[in-house]
Amino acid sequence: MPPPADDNHRRRKPTLNRRDLLHGRLWKLVRLPDRPSPVMRYPKTRDDVDNSASESKTAPPRSIGGIAIEPVRPTLFDESPPAKSFPIFRPPGAVEESQFLAGCTRCRDCSDACPHDAIVQAPERLGQVAGTPTIDADTNACLMCDGLPCITACKPGVLNHSLPKTIGTATITEHLCLAHHSTTCTVCSERCPTQGVIEVTDGKPTINEDQCTGCGVCRYVCPAPENAILLMPLFNRPSLPR
């Protein structure tokens, strides 16, 4: 019985034609071992992925030259817990973040009441906090004005006069600060709206983090080529009794 046509083709002696010689295709004279060419097949449905995952428990994973070619199981986003909200600067007197998101109606009354236009709405890219009030010190810092009209204007009560007015804390990155490099600069201490927070010793400012309100004025006015003020929001805000 003659061998199959495929076997005849596979066992045929390799030859070169004139074009192969001109192009230097001498590799055609090398006979490779008989083996099927690897084909990477991608799963079409999630069931295909689940079946391949169960088969991999009993069979060794497929690989080419030691590199695994098994399909990667897709991430099941519907089974994962919801992501926590992004740390964000809230206006003074803000309640704990979960209560804030549950109670804030995105009415913009607090931003309308701000005399310095420091309160803006969070952008859409921030997901579930989009549209809620926030403060961006790089654009316009909070001046901690007398009476804090933003709190008075908040009808849902997520901004409350009974809660601390601290919205964050600031620290000075000394290797970026001009004053820490023999340059006369006291702008942050001069513009800070809260007395006694920034002290200047031997021409170098330091921030009392226990008294800092995190208003961001020091960051807003910092003239250093790379801003020397590191500003962080208040992570553990108190909650109101339910």
PDB file of C-alpha atoms in Angstrom:
ATOM      1  CA  MET A   1       0.000   0.000   0.000  1.00  0.00           C
ATOM      2  CA  PRO A   2       1.621   3.331  -1.047  1.00  0.00           C
ATOM      3  CA  PRO A   3       2.224   5.838   1.719  1.00  0.00           C
ATOM      4  CA  PRO A   4      -0.119   8.802   1.994  1.00  0.00           C
ATOM      5  CA  ALA A   5       0.543  11.797  -0.217  1.00  0.00           C
ATOM      6  CA  ASP A   6       1.376  13.939   2.825  1.00  0.00           C
ATOM      7  CA  ASP A   7       4.095  11.515   3.911  1.00  0.00           C
ATOM      8  CA  ASN A   8       5.607  11.529   0.395  1.00  0.00           C
ATOM      9  CA  HIS A   9       5.680  15.338   0.428  1.00  0.00           C
ATOM     10  CA  ARG A  10       7.223  15.396   3.917  1.00  0.00           C
ATOM     11  CA  ARG A  11       9.964  12.870   3.000  1.00  0.00           C
ATOM     12  CA  ARG A  12      10.847  14.472  -0.328  1.00  0.00           C
ATOM     13  CA  LYS A  13      14.499  15.480  -0.557  1.00  0.00           C
ATOM     14  CA  PRO A  14      14.873  19.258  -0.248  1.00  0.00           C
ATOM     15  CA  THR A  15      16.064  20.985  -3.427  1.00  0.00           C
ATOM     16  CA  LEU A  16      17.067  24.482  -4.446  1.00  0.00           C
ATOM     17  CA  ASN A  17      16.175  26.326  -7.640  1.00  0.00           C
ATOM     18  CA  ARG A  18      18.091  29.177  -9.270  1.00  0.00           C
ATOM     19  CA  ARG A  19      16.079  31.872  -7.473  1.00  0.00           C
ATOM     20  CA  ASP A  20      16.806  30.255  -4.108  1.00  0.00           C
ATOM     21  CA  LEU A  21      20.538  30.272  -4.869  1.00  0.00           C
ATOM     22  CA  LEU A  22      20.449  33.948  -5.876  1.00  0.00           C
ATOM     23  CA  HIS A  23      18.664  34.884  -2.654  1.00  0.00           C
ATOM     24  CA  GLY A  24      20.867  32.707  -0.443  1.00  0.00           C
ATOM     25  CA  ARG A  25      18.073  30.412   0.723  1.00  0.00           C
ATOM     26  CA  LEU A  26      20.451  27.612   1.717  1.00  0.00           C
ATOM     27  CA  TRP A  27      18.340  26.934   4.785  1.00  0.00           C
ATOM     28  CA  LYS A  28      15.996  24.991   2.538  1.00  0.00           C
ATOM     29  CA  LEU A  29      18.578  22.178   2.431  1.00  0.00           C
ATOM     30  CA  VAL A  30      18.186  21.623   6.169  1.00  0.00           C
ATOM     31  CA  ARG A  31      15.616  18.943   6.940  1.00  0.00           C
ATOM     32  CA  LEU A  32      13.587  19.736  10.012  1.00  0.00           C
ATOM     33  CA  PRO A  33      12.206  16.965  12.263  1.00  0.00           C
ATOM     34  CA  ASP A  34       8.684  15.878  11.492  1.00  0.00           C
ATOM     35  CA  ARG A  35       6.292  17.611  13.873  1.00  0.00           C
ATOM     36  CA  PRO A  36       3.014  19.412  13.475  1.00  0.00           C
ATOM     37  CA  SER A  37       3.231  23.168  13.222  1.00  0.00           C
ATOM     38  CA  PRO A  38       2.010  24.889  16.398  1.00  0.00           C
ATOM     39  CA  VAL A  39      -1.264  26.744  16.029  1.00  0.00           C
ATOM     40  CA  MET A  40      -2.508  29.078  18.768  1.00  0.00           C
ATOM     41  CA  ARG A  41      -6.248  28.883  19.050  1.00  0.00           C
ATOM     42  CA  TYR A  42      -8.124  31.515  21.016  1.00  0.00           C
ATOM     43  CA  PRO A  43     -11.346  30.686  22.863  1.00  0.00           C
ATOM     44  CA  LYS A  44     -14.507  31.977  21.267  1.00  0.00           C
ATOM     45  CA  THR A  45     -16.768  31.882  24.326  1.00  0.00           C
ATOM     46  CA  ARG A  46     -16.409  31.867  28.107  1.00  0.00           C
ATOM     47  CA  ASP A  47     -17.509  28.206  28.152  1.00  0.00           C
ATOM     48  CA  ASP A  48     -14.505  27.336  26.004  1.00  0.00           C
ATOM     49  CA  VAL A  49     -12.235  29.038  28.524  1.00  0.00           C
ATOM     50  CA  ASP A  50     -13.881  27.239  31.449  1.00  0.00           C
ATOM     51  CA  ASN A  51     -13.517  23.878  29.720  1.00  0.00           C
ATOM     52  CA  SER A  52      -9.874  24.480  28.903  1.00  0.00           C
ATOM     53  CA  ALA A  53      -9.234  25.503  32.508  1.00  0.00           C
ATOM     54  CA  SER A  54     -10.762  22.242  33.809  1.00  0.00           C
ATOM     55  CA  GLU A  55      -8.775  20.166  31.301  1.00  0.00           C
ATOM     56  CA  SER A  56      -5.526  21.790  32.386  1.00  0.00           C
ATOM     57  CA  LYS A  57      -5.907  20.203  35.822  1.00  0.00           C
ATOM     58  CA  THR A  58      -5.424  16.722  34.376  1.00  0.00           C
ATOM     59  CA  ALA A  59      -3.255  17.447  31.332  1.00  0.00           C
ATOM     60  CA  PRO A  60       0.065  19.341  31.300  1.00  0.00           C
ATOM     61  CA  PRO A  61      -0.196  22.884  29.927  1.00  0.00           C
ATOM     62  CA  ARG A  62       0.535  23.329  26.253  1.00  0.00           C
ATOM     63  CA  SER A  63       3.750  25.155  25.484  1.00  0.00           C
ATOM     64  CA  ILE A  64       6.134  26.046  22.654  1.00  0.00           C
ATOM     65  CA  GLY A  65       9.793  26.105  23.569  1.00  0.00           C
ATOM     66  CA  GLY A  66       8.885  26.271  27.253  1.00  0.00           C
ATOM     67  CA  ILE A  67       6.477  29.215  26.768  1.00  0.00           C
ATOM     68  CA  ALA A  68       2.919  28.432  27.829  1.00  0.00           C
ATOM     69  CA  ILE A  69       0.265  29.037  25.179  1.00  0.00           C
ATOM     70  CA  GLU A  70      -2.796  28.206  27.246  1.00  0.00           C
ATOM     71  CA  PRO A  71      -5.560  30.864  27.025  1.00  0.00           C
ATOM     72  CA  VAL A  72      -5.765  33.178  30.022  1.00  0.00           C
ATOM     73  CA  ARG A  73      -9.041  33.128  31.900  1.00  0.00           C
ATOM     74  CA  PRO A  74     -10.838  36.466  31.512  1.00  0.00           C
ATOM     75  CA  THR A  75     -11.354  38.656  34.550  1.00  0.00           C
ATOM     76  CA  LEU A  76     -14.846  38.232  35.974  1.00  0.00           C
ATOM     77  CA  PHE A  77     -15.640  41.828  36.778  1.00  0.00           C
ATOM     78  CA  ASP A  78     -19.169  40.940  37.844  1.00  0.00           C
ATOM     79  CA  GLU A  79     -17.814  38.763  40.666  1.00  0.00           C
ATOM     80  CA  SER A  80     -15.230  41.211  42.001  1.00  0.00           C
ATOM     81  CA  PRO A  81     -16.089  43.631  44.833  1.00  0.00           C
ATOM     82  CA  PRO A  82     -16.704  47.251  43.849  1.00  0.00           C
ATOM     83  CA  ALA A  83     -13.644  49.497  43.924  1.00  0.00           C
ATOM     84  CA  LYS A  84     -13.306  52.006  46.729  1.00  0.00           C
ATOM     85  CA  SER A  85     -13.701  55.659  45.891  1.00  0.00           C
ATOM     86  CA  PHE A  86     -10.642  57.651  44.909  1.00  0.00           C
ATOM     87  CA  PRO A  87      -9.144  59.824  47.702  1.00  0.00           C
ATOM     88  CA  ILE A  88     -10.475  63.295  47.078  1.00  0.00           C
ATOM     89  CA  PHE A  89     -10.373  66.739  48.726  1.00  0.00           C
ATOM     90  CA  ARG A  90     -13.782  67.599  50.140  1.00  0.00           C
ATOM     91  CA  PRO A  91     -14.881  71.049  51.365  1.00  0.00           C
ATOM     92  CA  PRO A  92     -14.544  71.794  55.095  1.00  0.00           C
ATOM     93  CA  GLY A  93     -16.855  69.930  57.457  1.00  0.00           C
ATOM     94  CA  ALA A  94     -17.358  66.918  55.163  1.00  0.00           C
ATOM     95  CA  VAL A  95     -18.659  63.671  56.651  1.00  0.00           C
ATOM     96  CA  GLU A  96     -17.153  60.220  56.126  1.00  0.00           C
ATOM     97  CA  GLU A  97     -16.919  59.373  52.428  1.00  0.00           C
ATOM     98  CA  SER A  98     -19.586  56.646  52.215  1.00  0.00           C
ATOM     99  CA  GLN A  99     -22.089  58.917  53.990  1.00  0.00           C
ATOM    100  CA  PHE A 100     -21.018  61.785  51.769  1.00  0.00           C
ATOM    101  CA  LEU A 101     -21.678  59.864  48.557  1.00  0.00           C
ATOM    102  CA  ALA A 102     -24.986  58.541  49.891  1.00  0.00           C
ATOM    103  CA  GLY A 103     -26.249  61.977  50.953  1.00  0.00           C
ATOM    104  CA  CYS A 104     -24.780  64.419  48.438  1.00  0.00           C
ATOM    105  CA  THR A 105     -27.377  65.450  45.843  1.00  0.00           C
ATOM    106  CA  ARG A 106     -24.813  67.160  43.569  1.00  0.00           C
ATOM    107  CA  CYS A 107     -26.898  70.336  43.803  1.00  0.00           C
ATOM    108  CA  ARG A 108     -23.836  72.633  43.588  1.00  0.00           C
ATOM    109  CA  ASP A 109     -25.181  74.911  46.325  1.00  0.00           C
ATOM    110  CA  CYS A 110     -21.860  74.716  48.179  1.00  0.00           C
ATOM    111  CA  SER A 111     -19.863  75.740  45.106  1.00  0.00           C
ATOM    112  CA  ASP A 112     -22.291  78.581  44.382  1.00  0.00           C
ATOM    113  CA  ALA A 113     -21.906  79.812  47.969  1.00  0.00           C
ATOM    114  CA  CYS A 114     -18.089  79.764  47.886  1.00  0.00           C
ATOM    115  CA  PRO A 115     -16.948  83.418  47.541  1.00  0.00           C
ATOM    116  CA  HIS A 116     -13.608  82.376  46.044  1.00  0.00           C
ATOM    117  CA  ASP A 117     -14.830  79.758  43.530  1.00  0.00           C
ATOM    118  CA  ALA A 118     -12.627  77.138  45.185  1.00  0.00           C
ATOM    119  CA  ILE A 119     -15.259  74.360  45.122  1.00  0.00           C
ATOM    120  CA  VAL A 120     -15.714  72.582  41.806  1.00  0.00           C
ATOM    121  CA  GLN A 121     -17.426  69.388  40.647  1.00  0.00           C
ATOM    122  CA  ALA A 122     -15.361  66.206  40.369  1.00  0.00           C
ATOM    123  CA  PRO A 123     -14.785  65.217  36.708  1.00  0.00           C
ATOM    124  CA  GLU A 124     -16.451  62.239  35.032  1.00  0.00           C
ATOM    125  CA  ARG A 125     -13.223  60.234  34.988  1.00  0.00           C
ATOM    126  CA  LEU A 126     -13.479  59.772  38.774  1.00  0.00           C
ATOM    127  CA  GLY A 127     -16.431  57.419  38.413  1.00  0.00           C
ATOM    128  CA  GLN A 128     -18.873  57.338  41.304  1.00  0.00           C
ATOM    129  CA  VAL A 129     -17.621  60.618  42.790  1.00  0.00           C
ATOM    130  CA  ALA A 130     -18.239  62.512  39.540  1.00  0.00           C
ATOM    131  CA  GLY A 131     -20.289  65.663  40.065  1.00  0.00           C
ATOM    132  CA  THR A 132     -19.671  65.834  43.817  1.00  0.00           C
ATOM    133  CA  PRO A 133     -17.917  68.890  45.292  1.00  0.00           C
ATOM    134  CA  THR A 134     -14.141  68.868  45.523  1.00  0.00           C
ATOM    135  CA  ILE A 135     -11.245  71.306  45.857  1.00  0.00           C
ATOM    136  CA  ASP A 136      -8.276  71.337  43.478  1.00  0.00           C
ATOM    137  CA  ALA A 137      -5.534  73.380  45.124  1.00  0.00           C
ATOM    138  CA  ASP A 138      -3.499  73.506  41.912  1.00  0.00           C
ATOM    139  CA  THR A 139      -6.351  75.452  40.302  1.00  0.00           C
ATOM    140  CA  ASN A 140      -7.868  77.380  43.212  1.00  0.00           C
ATOM    141  CA  ALA A 141      -7.170  76.652  46.874  1.00  0.00           C
ATOM    142  CA  CYS A 142      -9.628  76.946  49.779  1.00  0.00           C
ATOM    143  CA  LEU A 143      -9.146  80.154  51.803  1.00  0.00           C
ATOM    144  CA  MET A 144     -10.960  78.919  54.928  1.00  0.00           C
ATOM    145  CA  CYS A 145     -13.135  82.041  54.872  1.00  0.00           C
ATOM    146  CA  ASP A 146     -15.033  83.253  57.950  1.00  0.00           C
ATOM    147  CA  GLY A 147     -18.317  81.488  58.580  1.00  0.00           C
ATOM    148  CA  LEU A 148     -17.656  78.862  55.889  1.00  0.00           C
ATOM    149  CA  PRO A 149     -20.780  79.620  53.793  1.00  0.00           C
ATOM    150  CA  CYS A 150     -20.303  76.374  51.853  1.00  0.00           C
ATOM    151  CA  ILE A 151     -21.315  74.420  54.975  1.00  0.00           C
ATOM    152  CA  THR A 152     -24.331  76.638  55.626  1.00  0.00           C
ATOM    153  CA  ALA A 153     -25.518  76.190  52.035  1.00  0.00           C
ATOM    154  CA  CYS A 154     -25.411  72.376  52.205  1.00  0.00           C
ATOM    155  CA  LYS A 155     -29.031  71.279  52.662  1.00  0.00           C
ATOM    156  CA  PRO A 156     -28.360  67.478  52.722  1.00  0.00           C
ATOM    157  CA  GLY A 157     -25.977  68.031  55.653  1.00  0.00           C
ATOM    158  CA  VAL A 158     -22.956  66.183  54.244  1.00  0.00           C
ATOM    159  CA  LEU A 159     -21.073  69.391  55.078  1.00  0.00           C
ATOM    160  CA  ASN A 160     -21.674  70.016  58.762  1.00  0.00           C
ATOM    161  CA  HIS A 161     -20.538  72.747  61.172  1.00  0.00           C
ATOM    162  CA  SER A 162     -20.217  70.174  63.959  1.00  0.00           C
ATOM    163  CA  LEU A 163     -17.460  68.284  62.126  1.00  0.00           C
ATOM    164  CA  PRO A 164     -13.758  69.233  61.890  1.00  0.00           C
ATOM    165  CA  LYS A 165     -12.945  71.771  59.192  1.00  0.00           C
ATOM    166  CA  THR A 166      -9.691  70.033  58.242  1.00  0.00           C
ATOM    167  CA  ILE A 167      -9.710  68.816  54.642  1.00  0.00           C
ATOM    168  CA  GLY A 168      -6.160  67.444  54.454  1.00  0.00           C
ATOM    169  CA  THR A 169      -2.575  68.012  55.441  1.00  0.00           C
ATOM    170  CA  ALA A 170       0.495  69.511  53.766  1.00  0.00           C
ATOM    171  CA  THR A 171       4.188  68.737  54.062  1.00  0.00           C
ATOM    172  CA  ILE A 172       7.254  70.407  52.560  1.00  0.00           C
ATOM    173  CA  THR A 173       9.491  68.367  50.272  1.00  0.00           C
ATOM    174  CA  GLU A 174      12.803  69.838  51.361  1.00  0.00           C
ATOM    175  CA  HIS A 175      14.876  68.856  48.330  1.00  0.00           C
ATOM    176  CA  LEU A 176      12.398  70.774  46.119  1.00  0.00           C
ATOM    177  CA  CYS A 177      11.942  73.794  48.404  1.00  0.00           C
ATOM    178  CA  LEU A 178      13.841  76.932  47.346  1.00  0.00           C
ATOM    179  CA  ALA A 179      14.298  78.080  50.946  1.00  0.00           C
ATOM    180  CA  HIS A 180      16.091  74.831  51.781  1.00  0.00           C
ATOM    181  CA  HIS A 181      18.630  75.593  49.046  1.00  0.00           C
ATOM    182  CA  SER A 182      19.905  78.971  50.306  1.00  0.00           C
ATOM    183  CA  THR A 183      17.235  80.937  48.426  1.00  0.00           C
ATOM    184  CA  THR A 184      15.171  83.545  50.249  1.00  0.00           C
ATOM    185  CA  CYS A 185      11.540  82.422  49.936  1.00  0.00           C
ATOM    186  CA  THR A 186       8.783  82.770  52.521  1.00  0.00           C
ATOM    187  CA  VAL A 187       5.746  82.870  50.234  1.00  0.00           C
ATOM    188  CA  CYS A 188       3.992  79.865  51.794  1.00  0.00           C
ATOM    189  CA  SER A 189       4.228  81.229  55.342  1.00  0.00           C
ATOM    190  CA  GLU A 190       3.084  84.691  54.247  1.00  0.00           C
ATOM    191  CA  ARG A 191       0.005  83.454  52.396  1.00  0.00           C
ATOM    192  CA  CYS A 192      -1.165  80.695  54.754  1.00  0.00           C
ATOM    193  CA  PRO A 193      -4.666  81.667  55.981  1.00  0.00           C
ATOM    194  CA  THR A 194      -4.228  79.902  59.344  1.00  0.00           C
ATOM    195  CA  GLN A 195      -1.908  81.551  61.838  1.00  0.00           C
ATOM    196  CA  GLY A 196       0.913  79.478  63.311  1.00  0.00           C
ATOM    197  CA  VAL A 197       0.775  76.591  60.840  1.00  0.00           C
ATOM    198  CA  ILE A 198       3.957  77.450  58.885  1.00  0.00           C
ATOM    199  CA  GLU A 199       6.977  78.547  60.899  1.00  0.00           C
ATOM    200  CA  VAL A 200      10.210  79.875  59.390  1.00  0.00           C
ATOM    201  CA  THR A 201      13.448  79.053  61.195  1.00  0.00           C
ATOM    202  CA  ASP A 202      16.779  80.191  59.752  1.00  0.00           C
ATOM    203  CA  GLY A 203      14.931  81.053  56.556  1.00  0.00           C
ATOM    204  CA  LYS A 204      13.505  77.544  56.169  1.00  0.00           C
ATOM    205  CA  PRO A 205       9.747  76.928  56.495  1.00  0.00           C
ATOM    206  CA  THR A 206       8.253  73.964  58.322  1.00  0.00           C
ATOM    207  CA  ILE A 207       4.595  72.956  58.569  1.00  0.00           C
ATOM    208  CA  ASN A 208       2.906  72.025  61.825  1.00  0.00           C
ATOM    209  CA  GLU A 209       0.838  69.131  60.530  1.00  0.00           C
ATOM    210  CA  ASP A 210      -1.257  68.984  63.722  1.00  0.00           C
ATOM    211  CA  GLN A 211      -2.632  72.476  62.994  1.00  0.00           C
ATOM    212  CA  CYS A 212      -2.637  72.322  59.197  1.00  0.00           C
ATOM    213  CA  THR A 213      -6.112  72.367  57.628  1.00  0.00           C
ATOM    214  CA  GLY A 214      -4.977  71.139  54.193  1.00  0.00           C
ATOM    215  CA  CYS A 215      -6.463  74.187  52.465  1.00  0.00           C
ATOM    216  CA  GLY A 216      -3.756  74.022  49.785  1.00  0.00           C
ATOM    217  CA  VAL A 217      -2.871  77.725  49.672  1.00  0.00           C
ATOM    218  CA  CYS A 218       0.809  76.934  50.260  1.00  0.00           C
ATOM    219  CA  ARG A 219       0.804  74.572  47.280  1.00  0.00           C
ATOM    220  CA  TYR A 220      -1.073  77.092  45.133  1.00  0.00           C
ATOM    221  CA  VAL A 221       1.494  79.869  45.756  1.00  0.00           C
ATOM    222  CA  CYS A 222       4.695  77.763  45.831  1.00  0.00           C
ATOM    223  CA  PRO A 223       7.104  79.267  43.210  1.00  0.00           C
ATOM    224  CA  ALA A 224       9.515  76.308  43.084  1.00  0.00           C
ATOM    225  CA  PRO A 225      10.095  74.820  39.597  1.00  0.00           C
ATOM    226  CA  GLU A 226       8.756  71.530  40.950  1.00  0.00           C
ATOM    227  CA  ASN A 227       6.092  72.216  43.567  1.00  0.00           C
ATOM    228  CA  ALA A 228       7.639  71.628  46.980  1.00  0.00           C
ATOM    229  CA  ILE A 229       4.321  71.175  48.805  1.00  0.00           C
ATOM    230  CA  LEU A 230       2.923  67.660  49.082  1.00  0.00           C
ATOM    231  CA  LEU A 231      -0.797  67.860  49.796  1.00  0.00           C
ATOM    232  CA  MET A 232      -2.818  64.860  50.947  1.00  0.00           C
ATOM    233  CA  PRO A 233      -6.590  64.683  51.593  1.00  0.00           C
ATOM    234  CA  LEU A 234      -8.051  63.695  54.933  1.00  0.00           C
ATOM    235  CA  PHE A 235      -8.647  59.943  54.680  1.00  0.00           C
ATOM    236  CA  ASN A 236     -10.444  59.238  57.980  1.00  0.00           C
ATOM    237  CA  ARG A 237     -13.208  61.800  58.224  1.00  0.00           C
ATOM    238  CA  PRO A 238     -15.727  61.338  61.056  1.00  0.00           C
ATOM    239  CA  SER A 239     -19.275  60.167  60.395  1.00  0.00           C
ATOM    240  CA  LEU A 240     -22.552  61.503  61.748  1.00  0.00           C
ATOM    241  CA  PRO A 241     -24.946  59.357  63.811  1.00  0.00           C
ATOM    242  CA  ARG A 242     -27.510  57.706  61.555  1.00  0.00           C
TER     243      ARG A 242
END
